[in-house]
Structures are given as structure tokens and as C-alpha cells.
Short mmCIF file of N, CA and C in Angstrom, two decimals:
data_model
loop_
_atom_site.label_atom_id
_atom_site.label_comp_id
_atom_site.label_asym_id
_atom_site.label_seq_id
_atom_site.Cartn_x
_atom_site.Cartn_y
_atom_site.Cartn_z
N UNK N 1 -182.67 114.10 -166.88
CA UNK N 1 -182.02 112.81 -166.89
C UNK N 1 -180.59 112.97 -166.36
N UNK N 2 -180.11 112.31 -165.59
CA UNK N 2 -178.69 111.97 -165.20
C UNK N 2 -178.02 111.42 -166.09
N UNK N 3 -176.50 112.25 -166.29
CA UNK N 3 -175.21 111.99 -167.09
C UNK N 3 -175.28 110.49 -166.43
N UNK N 4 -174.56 110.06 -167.83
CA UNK N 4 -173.97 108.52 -167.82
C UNK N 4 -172.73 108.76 -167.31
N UNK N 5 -172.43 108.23 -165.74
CA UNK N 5 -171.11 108.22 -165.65
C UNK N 5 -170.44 106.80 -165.11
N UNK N 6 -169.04 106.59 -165.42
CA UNK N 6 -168.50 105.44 -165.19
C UNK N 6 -167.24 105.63 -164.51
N UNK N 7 -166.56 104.59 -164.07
CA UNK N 7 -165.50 104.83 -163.49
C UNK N 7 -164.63 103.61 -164.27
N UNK N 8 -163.49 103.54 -164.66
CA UNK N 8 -162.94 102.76 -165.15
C UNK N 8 -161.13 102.76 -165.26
N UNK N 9 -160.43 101.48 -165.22
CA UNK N 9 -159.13 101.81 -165.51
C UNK N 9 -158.43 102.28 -166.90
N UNK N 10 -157.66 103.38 -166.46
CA UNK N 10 -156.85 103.83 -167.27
C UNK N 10 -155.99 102.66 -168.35
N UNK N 11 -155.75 103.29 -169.67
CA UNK N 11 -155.17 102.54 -170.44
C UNK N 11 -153.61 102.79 -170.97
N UNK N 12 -152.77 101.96 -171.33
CA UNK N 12 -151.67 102.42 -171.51
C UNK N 12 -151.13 103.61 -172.47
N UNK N 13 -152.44 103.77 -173.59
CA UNK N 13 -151.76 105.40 -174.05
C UNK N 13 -152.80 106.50 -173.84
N UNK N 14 -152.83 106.22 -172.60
CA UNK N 14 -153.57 107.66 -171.81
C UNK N 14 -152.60 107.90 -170.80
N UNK N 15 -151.23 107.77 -171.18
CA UNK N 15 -150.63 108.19 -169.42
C UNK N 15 -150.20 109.85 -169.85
N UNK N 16 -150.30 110.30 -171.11
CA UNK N 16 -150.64 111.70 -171.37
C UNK N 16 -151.74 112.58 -170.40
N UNK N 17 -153.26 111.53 -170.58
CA UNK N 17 -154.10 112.37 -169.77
C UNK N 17 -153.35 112.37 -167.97
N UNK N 18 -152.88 111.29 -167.64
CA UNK N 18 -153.04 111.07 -166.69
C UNK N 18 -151.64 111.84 -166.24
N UNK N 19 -150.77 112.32 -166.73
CA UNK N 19 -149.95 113.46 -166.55
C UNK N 19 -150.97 114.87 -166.36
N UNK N 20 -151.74 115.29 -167.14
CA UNK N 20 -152.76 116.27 -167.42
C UNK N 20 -153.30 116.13 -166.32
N UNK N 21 -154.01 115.58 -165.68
CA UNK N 21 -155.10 115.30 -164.74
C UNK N 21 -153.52 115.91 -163.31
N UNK N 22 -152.55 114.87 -163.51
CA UNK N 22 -151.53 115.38 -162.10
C UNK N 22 -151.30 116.87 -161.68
N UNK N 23 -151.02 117.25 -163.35
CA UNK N 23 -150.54 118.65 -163.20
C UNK N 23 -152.05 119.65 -162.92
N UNK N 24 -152.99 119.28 -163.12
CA UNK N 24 -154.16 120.11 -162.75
C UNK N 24 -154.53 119.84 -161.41
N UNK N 25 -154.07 118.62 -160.43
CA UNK N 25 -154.17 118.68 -159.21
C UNK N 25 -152.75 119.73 -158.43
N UNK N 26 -151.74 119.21 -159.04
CA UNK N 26 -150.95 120.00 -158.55
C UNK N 26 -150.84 121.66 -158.66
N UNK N 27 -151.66 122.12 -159.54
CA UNK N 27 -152.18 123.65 -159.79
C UNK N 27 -153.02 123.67 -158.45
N UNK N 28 -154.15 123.05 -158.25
CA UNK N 28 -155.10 123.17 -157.65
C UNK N 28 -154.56 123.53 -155.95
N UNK N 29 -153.24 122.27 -155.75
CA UNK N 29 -152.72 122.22 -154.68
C UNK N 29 -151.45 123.35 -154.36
N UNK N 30 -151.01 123.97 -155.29
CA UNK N 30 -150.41 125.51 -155.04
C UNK N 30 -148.98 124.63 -154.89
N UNK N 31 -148.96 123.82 -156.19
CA UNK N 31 -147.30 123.07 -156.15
C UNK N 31 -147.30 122.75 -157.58
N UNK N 32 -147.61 123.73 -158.62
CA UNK N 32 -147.23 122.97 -160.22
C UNK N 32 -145.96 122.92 -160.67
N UNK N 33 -145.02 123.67 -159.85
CA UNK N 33 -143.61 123.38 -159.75
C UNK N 33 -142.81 122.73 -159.62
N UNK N 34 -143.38 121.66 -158.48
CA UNK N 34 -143.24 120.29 -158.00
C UNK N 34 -142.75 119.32 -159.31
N UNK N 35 -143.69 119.68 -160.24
CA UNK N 35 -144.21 118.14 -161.23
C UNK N 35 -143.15 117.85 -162.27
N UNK N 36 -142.56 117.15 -161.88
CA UNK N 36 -141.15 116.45 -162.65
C UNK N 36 -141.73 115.36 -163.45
N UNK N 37 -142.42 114.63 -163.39
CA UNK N 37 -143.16 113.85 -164.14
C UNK N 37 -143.20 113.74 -165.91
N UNK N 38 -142.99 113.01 -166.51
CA UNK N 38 -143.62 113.16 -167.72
C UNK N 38 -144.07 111.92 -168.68
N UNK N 39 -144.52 112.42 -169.95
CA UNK N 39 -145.53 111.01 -170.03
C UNK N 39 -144.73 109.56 -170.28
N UNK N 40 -143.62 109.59 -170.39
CA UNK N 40 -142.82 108.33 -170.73
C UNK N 40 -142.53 107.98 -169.59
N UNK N 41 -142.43 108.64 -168.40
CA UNK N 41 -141.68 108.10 -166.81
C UNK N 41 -142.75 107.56 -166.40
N UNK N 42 -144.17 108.04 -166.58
CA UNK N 42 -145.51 107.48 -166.35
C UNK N 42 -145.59 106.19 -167.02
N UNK N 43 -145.71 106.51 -168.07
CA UNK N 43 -146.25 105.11 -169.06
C UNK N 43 -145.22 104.06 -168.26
N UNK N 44 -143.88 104.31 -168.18
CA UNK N 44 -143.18 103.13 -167.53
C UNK N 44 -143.67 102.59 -166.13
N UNK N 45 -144.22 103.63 -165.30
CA UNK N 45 -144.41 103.40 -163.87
C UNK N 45 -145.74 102.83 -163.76
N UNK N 46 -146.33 103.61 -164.50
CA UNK N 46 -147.66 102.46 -164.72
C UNK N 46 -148.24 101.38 -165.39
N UNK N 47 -147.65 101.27 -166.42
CA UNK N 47 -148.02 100.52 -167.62
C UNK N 47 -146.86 99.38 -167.35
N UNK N 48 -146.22 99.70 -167.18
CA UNK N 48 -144.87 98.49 -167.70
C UNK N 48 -144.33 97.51 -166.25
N UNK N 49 -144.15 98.53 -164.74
CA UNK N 49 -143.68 98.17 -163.74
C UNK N 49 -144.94 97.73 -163.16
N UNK N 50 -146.24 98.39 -163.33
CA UNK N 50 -147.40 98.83 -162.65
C UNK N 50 -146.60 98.93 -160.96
N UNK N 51 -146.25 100.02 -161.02
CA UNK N 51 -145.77 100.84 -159.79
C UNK N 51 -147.16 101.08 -158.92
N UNK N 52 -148.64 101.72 -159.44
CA UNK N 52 -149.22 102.56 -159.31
C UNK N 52 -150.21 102.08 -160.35
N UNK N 53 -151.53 102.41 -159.61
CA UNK N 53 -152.82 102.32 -160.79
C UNK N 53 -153.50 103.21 -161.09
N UNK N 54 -154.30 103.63 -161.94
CA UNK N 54 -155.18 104.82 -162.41
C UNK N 54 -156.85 104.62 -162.42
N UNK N 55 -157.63 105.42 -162.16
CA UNK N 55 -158.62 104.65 -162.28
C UNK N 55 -159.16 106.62 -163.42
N UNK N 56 -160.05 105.96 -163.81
CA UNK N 56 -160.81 107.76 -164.80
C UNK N 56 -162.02 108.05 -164.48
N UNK N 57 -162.58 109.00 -163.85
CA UNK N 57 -164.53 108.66 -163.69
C UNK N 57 -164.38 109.76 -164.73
N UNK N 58 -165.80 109.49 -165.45
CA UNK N 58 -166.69 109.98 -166.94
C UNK N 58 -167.64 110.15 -166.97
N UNK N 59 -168.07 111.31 -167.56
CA UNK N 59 -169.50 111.42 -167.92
C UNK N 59 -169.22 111.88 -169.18
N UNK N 60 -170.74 110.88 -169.61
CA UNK N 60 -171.13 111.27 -170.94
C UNK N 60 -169.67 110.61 -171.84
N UNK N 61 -168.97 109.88 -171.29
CA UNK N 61 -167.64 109.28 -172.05
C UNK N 61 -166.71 110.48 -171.68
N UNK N 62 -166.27 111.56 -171.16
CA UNK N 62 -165.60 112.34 -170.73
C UNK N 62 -165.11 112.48 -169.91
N UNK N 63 -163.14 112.38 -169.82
CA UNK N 63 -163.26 111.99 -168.13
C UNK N 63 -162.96 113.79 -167.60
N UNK N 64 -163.65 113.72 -166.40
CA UNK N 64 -163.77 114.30 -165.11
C UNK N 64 -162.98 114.70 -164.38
N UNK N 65 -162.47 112.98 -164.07
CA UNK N 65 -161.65 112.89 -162.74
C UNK N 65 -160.91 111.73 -162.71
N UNK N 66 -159.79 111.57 -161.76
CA UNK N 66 -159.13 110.35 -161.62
C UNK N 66 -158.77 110.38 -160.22
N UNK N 67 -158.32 109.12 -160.31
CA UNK N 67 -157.61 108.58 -158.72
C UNK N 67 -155.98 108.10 -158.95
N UNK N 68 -155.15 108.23 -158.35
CA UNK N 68 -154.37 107.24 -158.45
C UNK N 68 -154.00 106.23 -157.31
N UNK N 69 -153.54 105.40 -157.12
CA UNK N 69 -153.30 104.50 -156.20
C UNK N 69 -152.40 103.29 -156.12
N UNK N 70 -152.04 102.84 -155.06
CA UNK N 70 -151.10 101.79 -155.02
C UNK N 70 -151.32 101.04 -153.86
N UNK N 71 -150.59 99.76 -153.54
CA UNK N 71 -150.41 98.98 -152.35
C UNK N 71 -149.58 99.23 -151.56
N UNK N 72 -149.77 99.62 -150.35
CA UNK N 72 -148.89 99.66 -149.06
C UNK N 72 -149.27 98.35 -148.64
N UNK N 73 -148.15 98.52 -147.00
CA UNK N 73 -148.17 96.98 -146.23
C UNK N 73 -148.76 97.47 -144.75
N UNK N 74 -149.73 97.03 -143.77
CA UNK N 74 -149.25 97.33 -142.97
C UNK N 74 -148.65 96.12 -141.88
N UNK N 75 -147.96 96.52 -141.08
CA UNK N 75 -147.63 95.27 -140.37
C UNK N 75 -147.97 95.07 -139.02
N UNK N 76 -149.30 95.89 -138.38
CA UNK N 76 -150.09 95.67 -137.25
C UNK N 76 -151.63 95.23 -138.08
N UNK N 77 -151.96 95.13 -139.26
CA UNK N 77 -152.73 94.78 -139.75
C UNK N 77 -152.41 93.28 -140.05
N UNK N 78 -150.91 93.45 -140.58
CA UNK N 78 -150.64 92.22 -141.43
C UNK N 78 -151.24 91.69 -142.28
N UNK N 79 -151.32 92.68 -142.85
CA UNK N 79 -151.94 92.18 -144.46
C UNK N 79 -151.97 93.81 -145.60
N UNK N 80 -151.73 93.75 -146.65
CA UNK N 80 -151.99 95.44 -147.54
C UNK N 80 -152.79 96.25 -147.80
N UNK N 81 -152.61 97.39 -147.64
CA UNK N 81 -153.56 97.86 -147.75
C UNK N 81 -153.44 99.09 -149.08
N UNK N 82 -155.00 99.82 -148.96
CA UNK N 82 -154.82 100.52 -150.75
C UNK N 82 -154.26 102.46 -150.03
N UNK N 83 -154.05 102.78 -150.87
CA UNK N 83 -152.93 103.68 -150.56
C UNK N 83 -153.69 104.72 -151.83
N UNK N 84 -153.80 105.31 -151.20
CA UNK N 84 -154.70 107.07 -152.64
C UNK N 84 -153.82 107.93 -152.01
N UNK N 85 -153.01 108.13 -153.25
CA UNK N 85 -152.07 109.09 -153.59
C UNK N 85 -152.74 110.43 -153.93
N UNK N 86 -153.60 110.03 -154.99
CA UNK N 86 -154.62 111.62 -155.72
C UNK N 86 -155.36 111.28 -156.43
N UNK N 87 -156.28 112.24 -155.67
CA UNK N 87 -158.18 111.96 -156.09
C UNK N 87 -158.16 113.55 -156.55
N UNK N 88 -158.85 114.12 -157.90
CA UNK N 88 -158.65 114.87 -158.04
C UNK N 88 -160.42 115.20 -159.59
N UNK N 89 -160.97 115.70 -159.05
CA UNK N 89 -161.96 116.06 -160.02
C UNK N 89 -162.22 117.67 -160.63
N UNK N 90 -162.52 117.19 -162.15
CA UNK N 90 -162.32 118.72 -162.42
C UNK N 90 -163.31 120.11 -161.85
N UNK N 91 -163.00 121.80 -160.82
CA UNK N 91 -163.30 121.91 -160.65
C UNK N 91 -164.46 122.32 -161.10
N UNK N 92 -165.52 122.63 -162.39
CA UNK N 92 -166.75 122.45 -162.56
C UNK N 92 -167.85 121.36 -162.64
N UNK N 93 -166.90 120.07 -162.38
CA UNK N 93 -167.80 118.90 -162.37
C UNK N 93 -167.63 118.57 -160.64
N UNK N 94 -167.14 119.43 -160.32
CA UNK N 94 -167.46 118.50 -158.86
C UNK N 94 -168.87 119.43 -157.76
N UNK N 95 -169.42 118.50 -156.63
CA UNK N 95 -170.39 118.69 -156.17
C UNK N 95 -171.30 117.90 -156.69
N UNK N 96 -171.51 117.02 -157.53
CA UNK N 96 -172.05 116.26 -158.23
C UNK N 96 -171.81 114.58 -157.58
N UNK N 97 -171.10 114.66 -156.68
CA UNK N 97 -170.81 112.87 -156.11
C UNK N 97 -169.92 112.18 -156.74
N UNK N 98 -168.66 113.27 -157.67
CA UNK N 98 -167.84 112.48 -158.28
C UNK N 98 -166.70 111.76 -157.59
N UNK N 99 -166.06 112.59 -156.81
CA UNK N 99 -165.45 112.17 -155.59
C UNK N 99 -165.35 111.14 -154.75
N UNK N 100 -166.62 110.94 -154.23
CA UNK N 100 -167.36 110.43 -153.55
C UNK N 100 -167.15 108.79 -154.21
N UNK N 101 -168.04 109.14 -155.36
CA UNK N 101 -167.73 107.55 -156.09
C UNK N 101 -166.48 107.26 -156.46
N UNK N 102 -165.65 108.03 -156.52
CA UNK N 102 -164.04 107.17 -157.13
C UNK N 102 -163.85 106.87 -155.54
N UNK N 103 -164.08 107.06 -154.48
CA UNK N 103 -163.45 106.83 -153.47
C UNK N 103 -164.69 105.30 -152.70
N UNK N 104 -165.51 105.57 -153.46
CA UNK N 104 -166.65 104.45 -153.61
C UNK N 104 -165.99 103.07 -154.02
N UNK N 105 -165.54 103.31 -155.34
CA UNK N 105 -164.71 102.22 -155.86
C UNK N 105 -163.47 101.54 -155.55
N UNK N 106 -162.58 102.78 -155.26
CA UNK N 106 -161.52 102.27 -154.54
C UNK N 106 -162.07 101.38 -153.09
N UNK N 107 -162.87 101.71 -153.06
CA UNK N 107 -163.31 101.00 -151.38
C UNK N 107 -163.50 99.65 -151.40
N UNK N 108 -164.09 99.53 -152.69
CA UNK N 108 -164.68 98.37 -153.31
C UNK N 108 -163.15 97.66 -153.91
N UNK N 109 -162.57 98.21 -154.48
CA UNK N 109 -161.40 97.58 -154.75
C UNK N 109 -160.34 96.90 -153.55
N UNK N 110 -160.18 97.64 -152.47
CA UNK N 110 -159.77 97.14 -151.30
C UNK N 110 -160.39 96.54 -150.67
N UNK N 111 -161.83 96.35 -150.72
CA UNK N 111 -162.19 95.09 -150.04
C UNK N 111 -162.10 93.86 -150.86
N UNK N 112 -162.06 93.97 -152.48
CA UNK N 112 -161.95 92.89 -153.28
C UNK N 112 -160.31 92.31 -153.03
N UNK N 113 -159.73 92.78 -152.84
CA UNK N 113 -158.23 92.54 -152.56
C UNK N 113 -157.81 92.24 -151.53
N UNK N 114 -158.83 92.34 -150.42
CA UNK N 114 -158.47 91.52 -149.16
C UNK N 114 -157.83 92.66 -148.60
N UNK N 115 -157.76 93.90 -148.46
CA UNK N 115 -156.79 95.35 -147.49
C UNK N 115 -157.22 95.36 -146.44
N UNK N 116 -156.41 95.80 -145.61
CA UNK N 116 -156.85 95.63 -143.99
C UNK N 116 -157.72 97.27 -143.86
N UNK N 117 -156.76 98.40 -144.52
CA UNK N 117 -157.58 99.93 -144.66
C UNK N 117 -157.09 100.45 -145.70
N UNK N 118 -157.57 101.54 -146.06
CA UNK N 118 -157.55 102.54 -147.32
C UNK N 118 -157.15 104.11 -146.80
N UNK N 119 -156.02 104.33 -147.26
CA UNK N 119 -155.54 105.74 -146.43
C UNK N 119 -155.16 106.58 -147.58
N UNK N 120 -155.07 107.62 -146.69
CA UNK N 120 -154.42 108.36 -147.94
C UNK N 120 -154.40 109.97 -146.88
N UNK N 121 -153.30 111.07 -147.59
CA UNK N 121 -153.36 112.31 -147.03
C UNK N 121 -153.99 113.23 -147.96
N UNK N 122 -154.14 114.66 -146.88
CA UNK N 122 -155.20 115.39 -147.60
C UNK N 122 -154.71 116.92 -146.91
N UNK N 123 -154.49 117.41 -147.74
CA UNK N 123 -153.92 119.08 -147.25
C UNK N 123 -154.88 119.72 -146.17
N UNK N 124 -154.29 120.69 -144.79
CA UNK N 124 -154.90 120.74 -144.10
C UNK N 124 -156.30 121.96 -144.17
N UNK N 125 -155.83 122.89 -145.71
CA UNK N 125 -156.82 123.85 -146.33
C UNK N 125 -157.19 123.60 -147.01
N UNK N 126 -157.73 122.00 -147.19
CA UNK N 126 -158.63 121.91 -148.09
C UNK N 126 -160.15 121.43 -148.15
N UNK N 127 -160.58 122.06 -147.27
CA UNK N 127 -161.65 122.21 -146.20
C UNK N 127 -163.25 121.17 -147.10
N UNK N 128 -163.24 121.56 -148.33
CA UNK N 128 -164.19 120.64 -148.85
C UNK N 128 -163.75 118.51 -149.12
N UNK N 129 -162.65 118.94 -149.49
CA UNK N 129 -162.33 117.70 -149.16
C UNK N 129 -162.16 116.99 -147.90
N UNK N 130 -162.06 117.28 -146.80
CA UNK N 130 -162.25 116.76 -145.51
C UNK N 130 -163.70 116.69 -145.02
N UNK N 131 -164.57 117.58 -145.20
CA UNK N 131 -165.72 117.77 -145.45
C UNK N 131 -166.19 116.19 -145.91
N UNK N 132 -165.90 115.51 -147.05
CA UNK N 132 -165.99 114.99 -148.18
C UNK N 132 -165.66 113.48 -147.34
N UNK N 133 -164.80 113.90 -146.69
CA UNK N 133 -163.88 112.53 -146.21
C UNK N 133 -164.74 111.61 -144.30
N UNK N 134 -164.76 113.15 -144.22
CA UNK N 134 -165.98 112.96 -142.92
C UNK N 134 -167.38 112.51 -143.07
N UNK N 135 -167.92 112.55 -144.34
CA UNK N 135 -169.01 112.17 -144.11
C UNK N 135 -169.10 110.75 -144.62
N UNK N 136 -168.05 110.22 -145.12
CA UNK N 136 -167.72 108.91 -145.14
C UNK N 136 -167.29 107.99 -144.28
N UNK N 137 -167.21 108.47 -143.32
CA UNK N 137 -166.29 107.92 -141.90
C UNK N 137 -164.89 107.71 -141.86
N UNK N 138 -164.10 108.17 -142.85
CA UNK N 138 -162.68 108.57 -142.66
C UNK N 138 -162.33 109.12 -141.03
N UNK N 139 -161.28 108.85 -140.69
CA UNK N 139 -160.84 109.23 -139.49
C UNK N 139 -159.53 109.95 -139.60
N UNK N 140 -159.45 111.25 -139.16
CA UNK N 140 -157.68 111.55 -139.08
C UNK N 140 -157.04 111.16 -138.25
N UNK N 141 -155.90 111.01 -138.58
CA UNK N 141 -154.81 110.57 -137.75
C UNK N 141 -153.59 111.29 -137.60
N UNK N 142 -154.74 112.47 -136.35
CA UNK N 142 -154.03 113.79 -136.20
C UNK N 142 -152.78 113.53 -135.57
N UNK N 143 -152.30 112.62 -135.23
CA UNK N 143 -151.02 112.29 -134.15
C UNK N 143 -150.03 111.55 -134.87
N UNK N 144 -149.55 111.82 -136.00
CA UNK N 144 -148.88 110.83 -137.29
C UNK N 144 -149.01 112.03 -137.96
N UNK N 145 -147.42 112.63 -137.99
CA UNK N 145 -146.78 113.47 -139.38
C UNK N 145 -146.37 112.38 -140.23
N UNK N 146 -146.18 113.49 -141.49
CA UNK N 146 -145.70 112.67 -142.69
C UNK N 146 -144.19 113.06 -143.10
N UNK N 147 -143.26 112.57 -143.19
CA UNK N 147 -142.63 112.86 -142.96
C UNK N 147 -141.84 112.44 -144.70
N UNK N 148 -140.62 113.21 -144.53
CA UNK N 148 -140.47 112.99 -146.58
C UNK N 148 -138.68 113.12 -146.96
N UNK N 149 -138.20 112.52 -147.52
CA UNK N 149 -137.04 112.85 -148.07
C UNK N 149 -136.84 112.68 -149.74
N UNK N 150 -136.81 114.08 -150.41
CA UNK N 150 -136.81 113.96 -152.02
C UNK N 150 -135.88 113.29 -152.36
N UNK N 151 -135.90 113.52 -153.72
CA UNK N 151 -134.33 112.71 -154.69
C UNK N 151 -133.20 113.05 -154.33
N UNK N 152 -132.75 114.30 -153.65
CA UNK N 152 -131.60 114.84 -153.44
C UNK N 152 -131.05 114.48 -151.87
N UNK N 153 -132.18 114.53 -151.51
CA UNK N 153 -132.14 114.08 -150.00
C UNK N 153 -131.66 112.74 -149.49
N UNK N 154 -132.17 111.90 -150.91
CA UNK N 154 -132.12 110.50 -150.62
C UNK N 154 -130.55 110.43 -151.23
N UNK N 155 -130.43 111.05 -152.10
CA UNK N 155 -129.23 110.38 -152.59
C UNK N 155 -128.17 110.92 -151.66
N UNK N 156 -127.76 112.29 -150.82
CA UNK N 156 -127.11 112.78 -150.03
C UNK N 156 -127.03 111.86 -148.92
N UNK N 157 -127.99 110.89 -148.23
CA UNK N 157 -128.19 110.23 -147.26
C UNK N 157 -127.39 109.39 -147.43
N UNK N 158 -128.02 108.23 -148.58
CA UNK N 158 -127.51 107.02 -149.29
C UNK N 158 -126.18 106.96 -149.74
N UNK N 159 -125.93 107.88 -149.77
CA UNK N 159 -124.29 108.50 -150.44
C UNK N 159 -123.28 108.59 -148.91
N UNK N 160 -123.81 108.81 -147.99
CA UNK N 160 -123.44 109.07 -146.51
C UNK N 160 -122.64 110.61 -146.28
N UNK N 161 -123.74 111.04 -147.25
CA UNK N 161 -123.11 112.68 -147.08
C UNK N 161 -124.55 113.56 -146.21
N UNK N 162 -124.99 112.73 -144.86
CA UNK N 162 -125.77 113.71 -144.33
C UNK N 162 -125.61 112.91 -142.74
#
């Protein structure tokens, strides 16, 4: 018999897991150093501003995996689109189509919302996930860096000290 699994939104006092779930992607991604995050800056960014949404896939009532996500704009679309920040399943539950379906849903969520596309980046060694992304008809958009300025960066800029 096949696990009962669901996909569902996160609730406001789970932004604990959903710190948990970040920092186990960011292990995964060879940056747990990175993660400044914690569960009260969350709970505010999600829960209170809704900056950002969560979604949890489960089996058996256990979550798995999560997504996070938000609204971008684009303006050759002219109209918003959904934006996946991090899709991230735990590694003994995946190979199973967990992936697959949170990125199922989100799909479904951006077409319920009227999005023109659904983007998101994906490290260039991470060979199962592109894998993952191709057989969905994702397209890269090898000709478009990403380009980034942190907290320090921004404020040095903004400050007119760069």
C-alpha cells in the first residue's frame, strides 16, 4: 500500500520546523554558515508580514519536505509570477515523487493566481535536481547570471560608501 501523503500550508508555530527544514537544505547545499535566520525573524516574515509562504509535503502525517516561495513581478509578462526560493526533501524520502509533487502544487498554485511563470534557481552540481527539473519541462536560462548584494553590501552602497 502507498504512504498517505499530503502537501499542505505551513502554520504559524511551525516556523521552528521551517527554520529546521532551511538549515538542512543549507547543509545539503555546502552553506550552513550562511543561515542567519531564526525562528522569531521567520515567524515575523512569514506569519505576520507574509513576506514568503511555506508549503510541508507528509507522509503518514510526517513532514518530509517543504517548499518555500513568494511573488515576483515580471514586466515583459506583465503580470506575477511564483518565485521557489527552496524545495528541499529529506534525503531518505526522496526518489519517491516527493519533489516532483511540491513542485506539482506550486504549479497549481501559480496557475490559480493568474502567474505568467514559475522560476526559481538551482545549483549547477546538483545534478539530480536538474535531472528532476528537465523532465518537467523547466528550461534554463543559461544566459542570465544571478547576481547578489548581502546586508553589508547593501548598506555600504545605500550609505554611498561604494
Amino acid at each position: 500500500m502507498e504512504p498517505k501523503f499530503n502537501i499542505r500550508p505551513a502554520e504559524p508555530h511551525e516556523a521552528g520546523l521551517v527554520l529546521d527544514f532551511i538549515k538542512r537544505l543549507a547543509e545539503y547545499e555546502k552553506c550552513a554558515d550562511e543561515v542567519v535566520a531564526d525562528e522569531a525573524t521567520l515567524y515575523h516574515s512569514l506569519f505576520v508580514e507574509r513576506s514568503a509562504e511555506v508549503v510541508f509535503a507528509e507522509e503518514e502525517g510526517t513532514v518530509v519536505g517543504f517548499a518555500l516561495f513568494f511573488h515576483n513581478f515580471s514586466t515583459f509578462v506583465g503580470r506575477k509570477g511564483l518565485y521557489l526560493e527552496d524545495l528541499f526533501v529529506l534525503p531518505e524520502k526522496r526518489g519517491r515523487g516527493y519533489g516532483k509533487a511540491l513542485l506539482k502544487y506550486l504549479a497549481r498554485v501559480a496557475v490559480e493566481r493568474n502567474c505568467g511563470r514559475m522560476e526559481w534557481i538551482c545549483l549547477d552540481w546538483n545534478k539530480p535536481a536538474i535531472e528532476v527539473y528537465r523532465s518537467i519541462g523547466a528550461i534554463p536560462m543559461d544566459e542570465w547570471t544571478v547576481q547578489r548584494m548581502d546586508e553589508s553590501v547593501l548598506t555600504r552602497f545605500a550609505e554611498g560608501k561604494s
